[in-house]
Short mmCIF file of C-alpha atoms and ligand atoms in Angstrom, two decimals:
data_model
loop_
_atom_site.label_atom_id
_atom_site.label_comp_id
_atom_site.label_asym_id
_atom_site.label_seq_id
_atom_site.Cartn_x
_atom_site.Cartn_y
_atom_site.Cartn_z
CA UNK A 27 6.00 14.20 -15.17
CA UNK A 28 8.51 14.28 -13.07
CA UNK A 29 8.18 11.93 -9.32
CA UNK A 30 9.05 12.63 -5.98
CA UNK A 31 10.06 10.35 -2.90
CA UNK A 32 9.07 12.57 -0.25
CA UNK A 33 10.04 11.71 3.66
CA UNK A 34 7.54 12.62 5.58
CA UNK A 35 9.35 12.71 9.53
CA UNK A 36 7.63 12.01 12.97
CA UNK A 37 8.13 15.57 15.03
CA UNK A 38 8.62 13.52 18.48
CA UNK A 39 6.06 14.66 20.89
CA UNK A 40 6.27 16.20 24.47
CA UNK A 41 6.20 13.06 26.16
CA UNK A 42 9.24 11.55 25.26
CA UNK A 43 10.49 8.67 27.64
CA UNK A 44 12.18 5.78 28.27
CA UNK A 45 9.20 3.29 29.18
CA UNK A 46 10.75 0.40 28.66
CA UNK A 47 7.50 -1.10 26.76
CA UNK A 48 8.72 -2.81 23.70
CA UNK A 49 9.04 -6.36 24.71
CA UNK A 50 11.94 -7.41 21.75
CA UNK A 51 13.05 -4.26 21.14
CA UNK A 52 16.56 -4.44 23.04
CA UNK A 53 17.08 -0.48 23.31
CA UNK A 54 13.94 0.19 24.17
CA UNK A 55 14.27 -2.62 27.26
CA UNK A 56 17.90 -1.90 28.13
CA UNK A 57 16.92 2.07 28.54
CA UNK A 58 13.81 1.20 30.89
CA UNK A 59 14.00 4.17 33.27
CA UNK A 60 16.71 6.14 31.96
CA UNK A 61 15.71 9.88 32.16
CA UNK A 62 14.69 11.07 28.51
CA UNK A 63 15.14 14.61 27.07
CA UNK A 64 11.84 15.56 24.96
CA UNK A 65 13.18 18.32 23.94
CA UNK A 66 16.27 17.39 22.52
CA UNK A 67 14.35 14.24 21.15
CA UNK A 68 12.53 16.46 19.33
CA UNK A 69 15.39 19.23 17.87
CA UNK A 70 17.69 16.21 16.89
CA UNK A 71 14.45 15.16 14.52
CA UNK A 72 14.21 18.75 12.84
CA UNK A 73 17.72 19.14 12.28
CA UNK A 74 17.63 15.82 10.57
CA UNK A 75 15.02 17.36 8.33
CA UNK A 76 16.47 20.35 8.11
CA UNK A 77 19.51 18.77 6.76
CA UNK A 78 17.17 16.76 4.07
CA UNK A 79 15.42 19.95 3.12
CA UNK A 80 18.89 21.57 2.59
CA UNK A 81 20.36 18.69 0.62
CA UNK A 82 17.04 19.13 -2.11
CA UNK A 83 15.34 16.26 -0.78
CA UNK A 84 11.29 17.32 -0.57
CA UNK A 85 10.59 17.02 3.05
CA UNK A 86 7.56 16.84 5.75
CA UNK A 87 6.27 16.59 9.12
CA UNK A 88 4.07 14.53 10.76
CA UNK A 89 2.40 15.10 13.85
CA UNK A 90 2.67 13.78 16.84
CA UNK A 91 -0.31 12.09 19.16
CA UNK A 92 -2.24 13.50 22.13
CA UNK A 93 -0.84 11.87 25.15
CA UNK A 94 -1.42 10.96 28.09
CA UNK A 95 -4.02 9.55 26.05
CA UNK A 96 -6.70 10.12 28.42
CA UNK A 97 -9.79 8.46 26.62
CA UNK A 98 -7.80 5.34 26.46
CA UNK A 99 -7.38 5.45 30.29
CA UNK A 100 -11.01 6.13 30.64
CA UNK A 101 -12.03 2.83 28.96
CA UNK A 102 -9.72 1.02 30.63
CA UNK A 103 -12.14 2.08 33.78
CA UNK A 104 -10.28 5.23 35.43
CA UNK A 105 -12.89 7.76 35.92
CA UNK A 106 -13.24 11.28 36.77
CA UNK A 107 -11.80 14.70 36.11
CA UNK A 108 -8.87 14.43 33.65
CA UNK A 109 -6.26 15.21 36.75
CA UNK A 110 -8.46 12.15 39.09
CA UNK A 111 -8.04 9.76 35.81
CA UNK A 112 -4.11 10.30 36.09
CA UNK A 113 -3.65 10.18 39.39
CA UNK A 114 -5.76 6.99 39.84
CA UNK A 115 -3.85 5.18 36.78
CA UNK A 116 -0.27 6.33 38.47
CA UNK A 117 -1.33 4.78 41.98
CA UNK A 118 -3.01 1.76 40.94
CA UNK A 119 -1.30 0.72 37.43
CA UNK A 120 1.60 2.51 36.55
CA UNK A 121 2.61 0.55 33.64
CA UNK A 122 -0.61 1.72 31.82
CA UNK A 123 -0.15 5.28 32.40
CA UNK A 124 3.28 4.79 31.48
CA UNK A 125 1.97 3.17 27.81
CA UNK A 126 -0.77 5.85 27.60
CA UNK A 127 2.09 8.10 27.89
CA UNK A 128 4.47 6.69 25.49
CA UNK A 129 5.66 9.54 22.42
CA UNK A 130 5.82 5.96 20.02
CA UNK A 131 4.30 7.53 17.13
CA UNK A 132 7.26 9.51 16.18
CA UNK A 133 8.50 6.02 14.40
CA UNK A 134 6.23 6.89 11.51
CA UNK A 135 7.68 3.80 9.27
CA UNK A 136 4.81 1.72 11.36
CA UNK A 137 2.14 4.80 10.92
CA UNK A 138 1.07 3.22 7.19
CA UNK A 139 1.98 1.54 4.52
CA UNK A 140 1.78 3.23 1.22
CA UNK A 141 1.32 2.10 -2.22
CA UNK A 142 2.33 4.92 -4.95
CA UNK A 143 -0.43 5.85 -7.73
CA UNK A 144 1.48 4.05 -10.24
CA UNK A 145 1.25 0.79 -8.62
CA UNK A 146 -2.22 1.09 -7.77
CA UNK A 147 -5.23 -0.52 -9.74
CA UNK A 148 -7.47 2.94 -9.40
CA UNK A 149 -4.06 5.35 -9.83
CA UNK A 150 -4.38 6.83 -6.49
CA UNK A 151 -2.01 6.66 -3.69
CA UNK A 152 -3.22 4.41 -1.17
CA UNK A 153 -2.45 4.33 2.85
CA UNK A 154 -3.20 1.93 5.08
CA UNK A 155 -3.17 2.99 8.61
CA UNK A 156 -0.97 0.17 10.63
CA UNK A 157 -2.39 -1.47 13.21
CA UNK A 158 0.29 -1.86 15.88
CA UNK A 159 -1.46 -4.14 17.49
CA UNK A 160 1.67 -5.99 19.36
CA UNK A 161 1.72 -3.91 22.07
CA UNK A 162 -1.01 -2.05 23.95
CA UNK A 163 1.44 1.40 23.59
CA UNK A 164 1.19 1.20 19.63
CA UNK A 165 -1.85 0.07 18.71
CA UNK A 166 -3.31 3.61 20.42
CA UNK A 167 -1.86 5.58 17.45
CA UNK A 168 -4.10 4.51 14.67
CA UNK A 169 -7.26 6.28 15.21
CA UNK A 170 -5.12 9.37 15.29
CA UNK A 171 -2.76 8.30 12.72
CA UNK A 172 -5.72 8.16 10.37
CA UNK A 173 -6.70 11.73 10.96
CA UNK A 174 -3.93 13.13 10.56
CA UNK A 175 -2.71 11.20 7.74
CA UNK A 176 -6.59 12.28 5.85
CA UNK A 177 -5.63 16.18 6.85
CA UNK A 178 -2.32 15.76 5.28
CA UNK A 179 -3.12 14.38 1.99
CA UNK A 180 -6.71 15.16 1.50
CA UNK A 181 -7.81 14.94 -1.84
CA UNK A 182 -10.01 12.11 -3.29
CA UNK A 183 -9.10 12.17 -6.24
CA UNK A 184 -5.66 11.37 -5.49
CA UNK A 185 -5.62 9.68 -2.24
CA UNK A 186 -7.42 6.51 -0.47
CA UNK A 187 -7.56 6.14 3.01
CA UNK A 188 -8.11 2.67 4.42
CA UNK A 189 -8.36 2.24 7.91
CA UNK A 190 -5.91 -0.17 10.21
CA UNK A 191 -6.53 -3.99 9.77
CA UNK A 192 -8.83 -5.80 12.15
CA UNK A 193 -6.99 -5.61 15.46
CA UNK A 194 -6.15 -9.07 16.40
CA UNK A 195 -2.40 -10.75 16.21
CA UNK A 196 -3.25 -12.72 13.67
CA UNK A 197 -3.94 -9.24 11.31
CA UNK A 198 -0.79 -7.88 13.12
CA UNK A 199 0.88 -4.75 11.08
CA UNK A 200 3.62 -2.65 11.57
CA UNK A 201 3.56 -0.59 8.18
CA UNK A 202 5.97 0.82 5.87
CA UNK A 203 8.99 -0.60 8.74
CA UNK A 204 7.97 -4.32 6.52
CA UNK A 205 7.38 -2.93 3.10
CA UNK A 206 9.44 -1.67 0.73
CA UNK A 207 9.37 -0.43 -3.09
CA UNK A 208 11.81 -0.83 -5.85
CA UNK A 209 11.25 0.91 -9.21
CA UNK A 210 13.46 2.22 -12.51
CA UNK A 211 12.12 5.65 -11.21
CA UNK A 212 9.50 7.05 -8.75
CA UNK A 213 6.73 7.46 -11.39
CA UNK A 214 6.82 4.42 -12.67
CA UNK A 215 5.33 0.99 -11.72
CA UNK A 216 7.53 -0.76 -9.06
CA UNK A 217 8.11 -4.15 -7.08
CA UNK A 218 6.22 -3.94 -3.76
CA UNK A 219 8.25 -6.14 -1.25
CA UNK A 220 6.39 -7.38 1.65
CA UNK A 221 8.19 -9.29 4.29
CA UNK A 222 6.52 -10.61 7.26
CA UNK A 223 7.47 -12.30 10.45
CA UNK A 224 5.18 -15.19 10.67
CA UNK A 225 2.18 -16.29 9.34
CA UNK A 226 -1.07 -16.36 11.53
CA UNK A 227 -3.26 -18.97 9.64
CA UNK A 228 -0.55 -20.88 7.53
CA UNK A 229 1.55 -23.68 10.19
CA UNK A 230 3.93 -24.52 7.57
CA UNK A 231 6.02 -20.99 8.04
CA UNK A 232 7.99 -21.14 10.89
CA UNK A 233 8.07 -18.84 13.62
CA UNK A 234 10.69 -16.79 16.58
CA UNK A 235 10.94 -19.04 19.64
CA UNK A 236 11.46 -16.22 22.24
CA UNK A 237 10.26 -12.64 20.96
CA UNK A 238 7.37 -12.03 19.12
CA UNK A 239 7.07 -11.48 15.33
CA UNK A 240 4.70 -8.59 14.45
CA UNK A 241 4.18 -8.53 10.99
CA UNK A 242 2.06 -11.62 9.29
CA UNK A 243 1.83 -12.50 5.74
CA UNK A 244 -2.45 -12.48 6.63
CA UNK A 245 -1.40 -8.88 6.80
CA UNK A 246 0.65 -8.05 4.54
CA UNK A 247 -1.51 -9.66 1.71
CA UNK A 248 -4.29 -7.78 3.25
CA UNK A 249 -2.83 -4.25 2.62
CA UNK A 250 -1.64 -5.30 -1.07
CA UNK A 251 -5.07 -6.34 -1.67
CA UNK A 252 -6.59 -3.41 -0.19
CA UNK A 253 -4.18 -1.05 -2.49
CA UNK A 254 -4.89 -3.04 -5.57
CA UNK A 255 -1.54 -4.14 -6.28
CA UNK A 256 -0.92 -6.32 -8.89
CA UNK A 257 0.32 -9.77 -8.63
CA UNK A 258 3.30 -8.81 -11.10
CA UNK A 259 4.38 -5.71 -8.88
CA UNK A 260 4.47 -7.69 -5.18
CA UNK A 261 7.09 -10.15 -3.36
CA UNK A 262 6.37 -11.10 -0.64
CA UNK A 263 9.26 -12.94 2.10
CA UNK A 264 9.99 -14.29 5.50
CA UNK A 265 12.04 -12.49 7.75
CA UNK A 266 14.71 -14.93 9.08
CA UNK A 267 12.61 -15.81 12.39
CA UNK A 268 16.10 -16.32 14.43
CA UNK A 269 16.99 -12.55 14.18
CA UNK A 270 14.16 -11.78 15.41
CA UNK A 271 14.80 -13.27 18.31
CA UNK A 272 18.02 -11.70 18.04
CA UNK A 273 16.34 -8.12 18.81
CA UNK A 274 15.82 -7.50 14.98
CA UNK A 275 11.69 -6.69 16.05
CA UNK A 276 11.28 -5.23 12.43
CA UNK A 277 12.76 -5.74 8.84
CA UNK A 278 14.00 -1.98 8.49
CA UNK A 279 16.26 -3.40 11.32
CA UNK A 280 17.89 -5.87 8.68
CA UNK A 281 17.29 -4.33 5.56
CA UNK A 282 16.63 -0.98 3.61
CA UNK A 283 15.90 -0.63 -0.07
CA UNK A 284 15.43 2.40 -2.65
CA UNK A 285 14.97 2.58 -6.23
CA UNK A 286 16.81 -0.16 -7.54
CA UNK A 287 19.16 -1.34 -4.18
CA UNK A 288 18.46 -3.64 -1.82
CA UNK A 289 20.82 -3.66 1.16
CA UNK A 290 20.33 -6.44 3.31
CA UNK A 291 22.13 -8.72 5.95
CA UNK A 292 23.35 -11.98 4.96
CA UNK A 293 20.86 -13.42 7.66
CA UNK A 294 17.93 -11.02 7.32
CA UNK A 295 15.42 -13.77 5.47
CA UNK A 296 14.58 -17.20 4.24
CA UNK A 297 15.15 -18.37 0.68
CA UNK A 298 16.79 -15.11 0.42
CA UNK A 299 18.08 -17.12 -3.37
CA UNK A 300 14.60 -17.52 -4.22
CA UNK A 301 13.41 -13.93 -3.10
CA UNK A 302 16.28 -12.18 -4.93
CA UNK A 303 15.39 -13.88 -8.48
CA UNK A 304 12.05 -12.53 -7.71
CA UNK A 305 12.84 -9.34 -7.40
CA UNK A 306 15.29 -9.33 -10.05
CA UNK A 307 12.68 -10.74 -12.30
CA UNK A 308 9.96 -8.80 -11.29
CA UNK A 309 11.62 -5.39 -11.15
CA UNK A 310 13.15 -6.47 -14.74
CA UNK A 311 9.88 -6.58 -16.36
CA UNK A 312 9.05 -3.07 -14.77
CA UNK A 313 12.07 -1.89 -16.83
CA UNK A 314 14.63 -1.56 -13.66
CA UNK A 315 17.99 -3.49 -12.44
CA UNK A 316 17.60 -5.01 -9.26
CA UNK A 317 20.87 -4.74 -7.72
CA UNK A 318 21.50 -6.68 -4.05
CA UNK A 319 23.96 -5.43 -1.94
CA UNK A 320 24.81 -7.98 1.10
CA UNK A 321 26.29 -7.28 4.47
CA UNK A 322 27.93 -10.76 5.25
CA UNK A 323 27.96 -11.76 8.71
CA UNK A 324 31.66 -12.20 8.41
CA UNK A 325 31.64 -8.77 8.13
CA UNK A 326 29.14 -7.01 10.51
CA UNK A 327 27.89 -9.63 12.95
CA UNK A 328 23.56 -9.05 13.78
CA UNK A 329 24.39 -8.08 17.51
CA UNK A 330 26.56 -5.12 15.61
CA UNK A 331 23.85 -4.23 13.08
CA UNK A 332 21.30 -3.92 15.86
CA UNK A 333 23.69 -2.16 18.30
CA UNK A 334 24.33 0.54 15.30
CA UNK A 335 20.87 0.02 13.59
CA UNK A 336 23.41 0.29 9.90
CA UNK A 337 19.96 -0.85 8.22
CA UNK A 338 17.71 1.27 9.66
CA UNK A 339 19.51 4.13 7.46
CA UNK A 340 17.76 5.95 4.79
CA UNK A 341 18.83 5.49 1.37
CA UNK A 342 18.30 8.13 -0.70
CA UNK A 343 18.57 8.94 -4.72
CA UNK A 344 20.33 12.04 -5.65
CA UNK A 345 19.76 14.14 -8.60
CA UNK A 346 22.82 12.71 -10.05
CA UNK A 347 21.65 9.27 -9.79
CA UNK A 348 23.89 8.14 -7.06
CA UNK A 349 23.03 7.46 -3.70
CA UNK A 350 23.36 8.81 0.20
CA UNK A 351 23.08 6.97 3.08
CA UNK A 352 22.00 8.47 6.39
CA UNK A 353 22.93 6.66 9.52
CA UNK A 354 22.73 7.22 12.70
CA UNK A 355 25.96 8.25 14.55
CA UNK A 356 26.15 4.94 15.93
CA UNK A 357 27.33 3.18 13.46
CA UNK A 358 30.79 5.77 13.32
CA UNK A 359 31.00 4.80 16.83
CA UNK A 360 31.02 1.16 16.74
CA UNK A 361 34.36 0.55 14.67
CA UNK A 362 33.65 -2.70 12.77
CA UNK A 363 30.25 -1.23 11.16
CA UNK A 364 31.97 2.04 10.80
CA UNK A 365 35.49 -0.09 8.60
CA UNK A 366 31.98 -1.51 6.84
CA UNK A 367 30.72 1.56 5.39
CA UNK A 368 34.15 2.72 4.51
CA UNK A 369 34.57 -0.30 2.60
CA UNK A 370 31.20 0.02 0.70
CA UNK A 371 32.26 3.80 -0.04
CA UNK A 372 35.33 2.30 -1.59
CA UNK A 373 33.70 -0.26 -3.48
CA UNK A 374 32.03 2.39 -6.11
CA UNK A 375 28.62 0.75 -6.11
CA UNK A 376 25.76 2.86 -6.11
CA UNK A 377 26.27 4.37 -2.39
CA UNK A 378 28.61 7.20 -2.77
CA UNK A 379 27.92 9.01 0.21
CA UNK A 380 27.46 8.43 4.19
CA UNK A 381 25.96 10.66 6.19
CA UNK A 382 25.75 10.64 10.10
CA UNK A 383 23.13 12.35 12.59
CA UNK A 384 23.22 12.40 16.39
CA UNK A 385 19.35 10.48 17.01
CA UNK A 386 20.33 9.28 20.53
CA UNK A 387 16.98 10.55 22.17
CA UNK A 388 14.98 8.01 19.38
CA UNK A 389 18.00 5.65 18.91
CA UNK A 390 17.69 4.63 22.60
CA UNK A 391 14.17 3.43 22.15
CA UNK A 392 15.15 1.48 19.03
CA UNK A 393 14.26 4.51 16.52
CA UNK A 394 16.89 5.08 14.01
CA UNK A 395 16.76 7.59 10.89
CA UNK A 396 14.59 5.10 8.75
CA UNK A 397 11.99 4.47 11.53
CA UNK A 398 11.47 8.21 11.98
CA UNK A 399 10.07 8.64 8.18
CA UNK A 400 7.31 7.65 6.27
CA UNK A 401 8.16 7.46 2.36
CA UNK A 402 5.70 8.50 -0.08
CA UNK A 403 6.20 8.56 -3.64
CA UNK A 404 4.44 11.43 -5.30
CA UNK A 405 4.43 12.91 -8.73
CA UNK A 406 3.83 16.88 -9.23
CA UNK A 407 0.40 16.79 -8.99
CA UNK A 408 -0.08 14.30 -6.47
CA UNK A 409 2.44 16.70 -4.46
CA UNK A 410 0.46 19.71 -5.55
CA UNK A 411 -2.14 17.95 -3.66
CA UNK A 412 -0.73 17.07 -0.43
CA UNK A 413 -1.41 20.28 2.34
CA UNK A 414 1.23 22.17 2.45
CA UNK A 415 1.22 23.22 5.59
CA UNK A 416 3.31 19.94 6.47
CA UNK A 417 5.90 20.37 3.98
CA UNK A 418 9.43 21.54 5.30
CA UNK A 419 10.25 25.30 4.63
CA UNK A 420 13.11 27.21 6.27
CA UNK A 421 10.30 29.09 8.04
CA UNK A 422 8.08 26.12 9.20
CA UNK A 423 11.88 25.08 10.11
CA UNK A 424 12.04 28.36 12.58
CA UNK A 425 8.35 27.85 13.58
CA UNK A 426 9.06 24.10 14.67
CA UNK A 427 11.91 24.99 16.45
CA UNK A 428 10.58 27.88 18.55
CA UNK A 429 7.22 25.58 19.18
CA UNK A 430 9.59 22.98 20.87
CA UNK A 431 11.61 25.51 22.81
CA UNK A 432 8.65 27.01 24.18
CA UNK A 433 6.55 23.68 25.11
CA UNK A 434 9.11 21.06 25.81
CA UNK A 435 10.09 19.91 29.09
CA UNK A 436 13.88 19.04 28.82
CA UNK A 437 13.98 16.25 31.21
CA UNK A 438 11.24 13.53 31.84
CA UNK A 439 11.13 10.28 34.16
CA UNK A 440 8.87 8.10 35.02
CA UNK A 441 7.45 9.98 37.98
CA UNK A 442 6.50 13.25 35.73
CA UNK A 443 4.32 11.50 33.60
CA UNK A 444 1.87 11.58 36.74
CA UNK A 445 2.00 15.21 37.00
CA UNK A 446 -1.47 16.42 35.76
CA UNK A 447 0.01 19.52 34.66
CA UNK A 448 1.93 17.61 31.65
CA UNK A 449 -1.57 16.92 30.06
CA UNK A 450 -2.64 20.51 29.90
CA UNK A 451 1.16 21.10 28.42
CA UNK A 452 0.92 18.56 25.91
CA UNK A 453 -2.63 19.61 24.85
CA UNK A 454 -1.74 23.26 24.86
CA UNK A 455 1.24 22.53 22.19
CA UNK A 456 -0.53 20.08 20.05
CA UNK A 457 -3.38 22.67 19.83
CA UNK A 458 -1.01 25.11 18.34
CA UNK A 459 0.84 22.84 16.28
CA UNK A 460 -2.39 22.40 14.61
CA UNK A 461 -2.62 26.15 13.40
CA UNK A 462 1.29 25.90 12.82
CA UNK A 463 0.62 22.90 10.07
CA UNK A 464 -2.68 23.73 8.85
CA UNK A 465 -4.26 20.34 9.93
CA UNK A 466 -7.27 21.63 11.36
CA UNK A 467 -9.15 19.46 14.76
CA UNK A 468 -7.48 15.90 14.39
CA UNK A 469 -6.84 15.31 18.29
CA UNK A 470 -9.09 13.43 20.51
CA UNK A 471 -9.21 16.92 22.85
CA UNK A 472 -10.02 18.79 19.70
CA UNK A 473 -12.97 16.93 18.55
CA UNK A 474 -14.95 15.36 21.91
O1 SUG B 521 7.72 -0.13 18.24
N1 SUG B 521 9.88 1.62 20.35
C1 SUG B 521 9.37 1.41 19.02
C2 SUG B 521 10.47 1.58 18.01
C3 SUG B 521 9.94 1.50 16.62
C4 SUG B 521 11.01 1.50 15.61
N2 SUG B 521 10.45 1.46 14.32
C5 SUG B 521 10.96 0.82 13.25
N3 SUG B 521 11.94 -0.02 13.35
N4 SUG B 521 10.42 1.05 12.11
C6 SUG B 521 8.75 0.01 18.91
O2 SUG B 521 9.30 -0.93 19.49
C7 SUG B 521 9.70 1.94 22.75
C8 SUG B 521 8.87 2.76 23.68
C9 SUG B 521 9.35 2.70 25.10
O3 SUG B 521 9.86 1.65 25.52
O4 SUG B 521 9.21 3.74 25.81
C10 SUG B 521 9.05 1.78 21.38
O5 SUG B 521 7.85 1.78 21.27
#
């Protein structure tokens, strides 16, 4: 039967802006304040797809979140009408209207992680909703992120929903942005690669001095235990703790993998040696050839690799067996990354083609092209399965498009996130988008 990797893409929501809440995240700091455009945040996503869904790739959407998210604010004590609850939160605490605010789930790498059906004990696909709990901003989504996730792939019989991790630090998850699969081919039993930041209960790891590391092996163990993975199909490894303190807040910030790559920087873990024979050995007996591909620092130095976010690219296999890499147009303009990729091109290894999209709106919050997709491997049934009302067509293309047009402000600060008027906006779009992807009531405004 033949297997799928389908990207499923965050459709950035109305609320786009620059809120300057991701504490080790340097874009996402350095733009604090800058004036954001929603709605070209949210066309520079669907052309991205578009582009996918042209190219053959199987493509789809995922929603955004209600926001402001107005129940948060409520039990955070701000009371009243809806309009009385925003203007109270803008006047007395800014910064948490500004988080209730925030457009954050459009990085959909940290909305689950997902085991494929042929890794799984029962031979379902399993999704674990992240928990985000680093920062107040993020760990809003999951509740949501559930709902919409169980709309979009709702079949028992081939999918299992398990809800976010307890949501303490120690249980801290950041989903698919930490995880990543290698396998011969899509259908077939992989190597499920875990890496995690620090550990919560274990004092021997050690740990970032300055920023802090979201992911934790606690965690990670958690969701392979939850998807019944196997001990044979999982590695699990440390990310080097000094990049993250270097601004590198996730792994998908170091390192991207698919199929049988892995293309990492020279400084992304510890006992990278050790983790490499792993994976070779594991993926081996799964009938693939792990293949490394290392970015020495000689070469592209971390400050570039976060500047250009070269890792957070997807890597994608093509019919013919080769593969494409989709950066973000950073990395053409900063010239050393740029000589890089022209060098790996050259090189005839397995990535024979670069590809470059404008993602500045995302890009200046620290979203590149691989935060803004969720990876799901599905064979023909399982795909069968999934509602296709979030699958990109040329028409749901056209729909999308018009939808954004005819919601999206193009210009948002910090001040018009306290205009009451934005809610009713926001809840008016979302309400259609529902009909427009067949998801049915999965907002907080659709069900109270
Ligand atoms: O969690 N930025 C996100 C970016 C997530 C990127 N995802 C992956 N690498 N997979 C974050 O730090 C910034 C929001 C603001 O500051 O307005 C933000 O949440």
């Amino acid at each position: 039967m033949k297997s799928y990797e389908v990207n499923f893409d965050g459709l950035v929501g109305p609320t786009h802006n620059y809120g300057g809440l991701s504490y080790g995240n340097v874009a996402s700091q350095s733009n604090f304040q800058q004036s954001s455009n929603p709605r070209e945040a949210a066309l520079q996503g669907l052309a991205k797809m578009k582009a996918l869904m042209e190219m053959g790739f199987v493509q789809g959407v995922l929603a955004p979140q209600e926001r402001p998210d107005l129940a948060g604010l409520r039990a955070l004590g701000f009371s009243g009408t809806d309009a009385q609850v925003i203007e109270k939160a803008a006047r007395d605490a800014m910064p948490l209207l500004v988080a209730s605010c925030s457009a954050s789930s459009m990085w959909v790498a940290n909305a689950a992680t997902v085991s494929p059906s042929a890794d799984t004990d029962d031979g379902r696909v399993h999704f674990t909703a992240a928990n985000l709990n680093c920062k107040y901003h993020r760990s809003i989504e999951h509740p949501t992120t559930s709902r919409v996730l169980g709309a979009m792939f709702n079949h028992q019989q081939h999918f299992a929903h398990h809800a976010a991790l307890p949501a303490v630090a120690q249980f801290g998850d950041e989903g698919a942005a930490n995880h990543t699969r290698f396998c011969h081919d899509y259908g077939q039993p992989g190597v499920e690669f875990f890496v995690f930041g620090r550990s919560a209960f274990d004092t021997r790891y050690p740990a970032p001095q300055k920023y802090p590391a979201r992911q934790t092996l606690e965690a990670s163990q958690a969701v392979a235990r939850l998807h019944g993975l196997s001990a044979e199909g999982v590695v699990y490894a440390q990310q080097n703790p000094a990049m993250i303190d270097q601004g590198v807040f996730h792994n998908d910030v170091i390192a991207v993998g698919n199929g049988e790559v892995l293309f990492y920087h020279e400084d992304a873990f510890l006992n990278t040696e050790h983790l490499l024979a792993e994976l070779h050995d594991k993926l081996g007996r799964r009938g693939g050839r792990f293949k490394a591909i290392c970015v020495p620092r000689a070469e592209v130095a971390v400050e570039d690799a976060v500047r250009s976010y070269l890792f957070n690219s997807q890597l994608l296999s093509r019919a013919d067996g080769s593969m494409l890499l989709i950066v973000p147009e950073e990395c053409r303009s900063n010239e050393r990354v740029w000589q890089y990729l022209q060098r790996l091109l050259a090189d005839g290894g397995p990535v024979a083609e670069v590809k470059v999209f404008d993602l500045k709106q995302s890009m200046q919050n620290g979203g590149g092209p691989a935060c803004l997709r969720l990876r799901v491997a599905l064979n023909e049934t399982e795909l069968a399965a999934v509602n296709q009302g979030v699958i990109m067509t040329p028409p749901l293309y056209d729909s999308l498009t018009h939808w954004v047009e005819k919601h999206y402000r193009d210009r948002m600060r910090e001040s018009d996130l306290a205009d009451p008027a934005l809610l009713v906006e926001c809840r008016t779009a979302l309400d259609e988008l529902t009909k427009i992807l067949k998801l049915g009531a999965v907002y907080p405004f659709q069900i109270n």
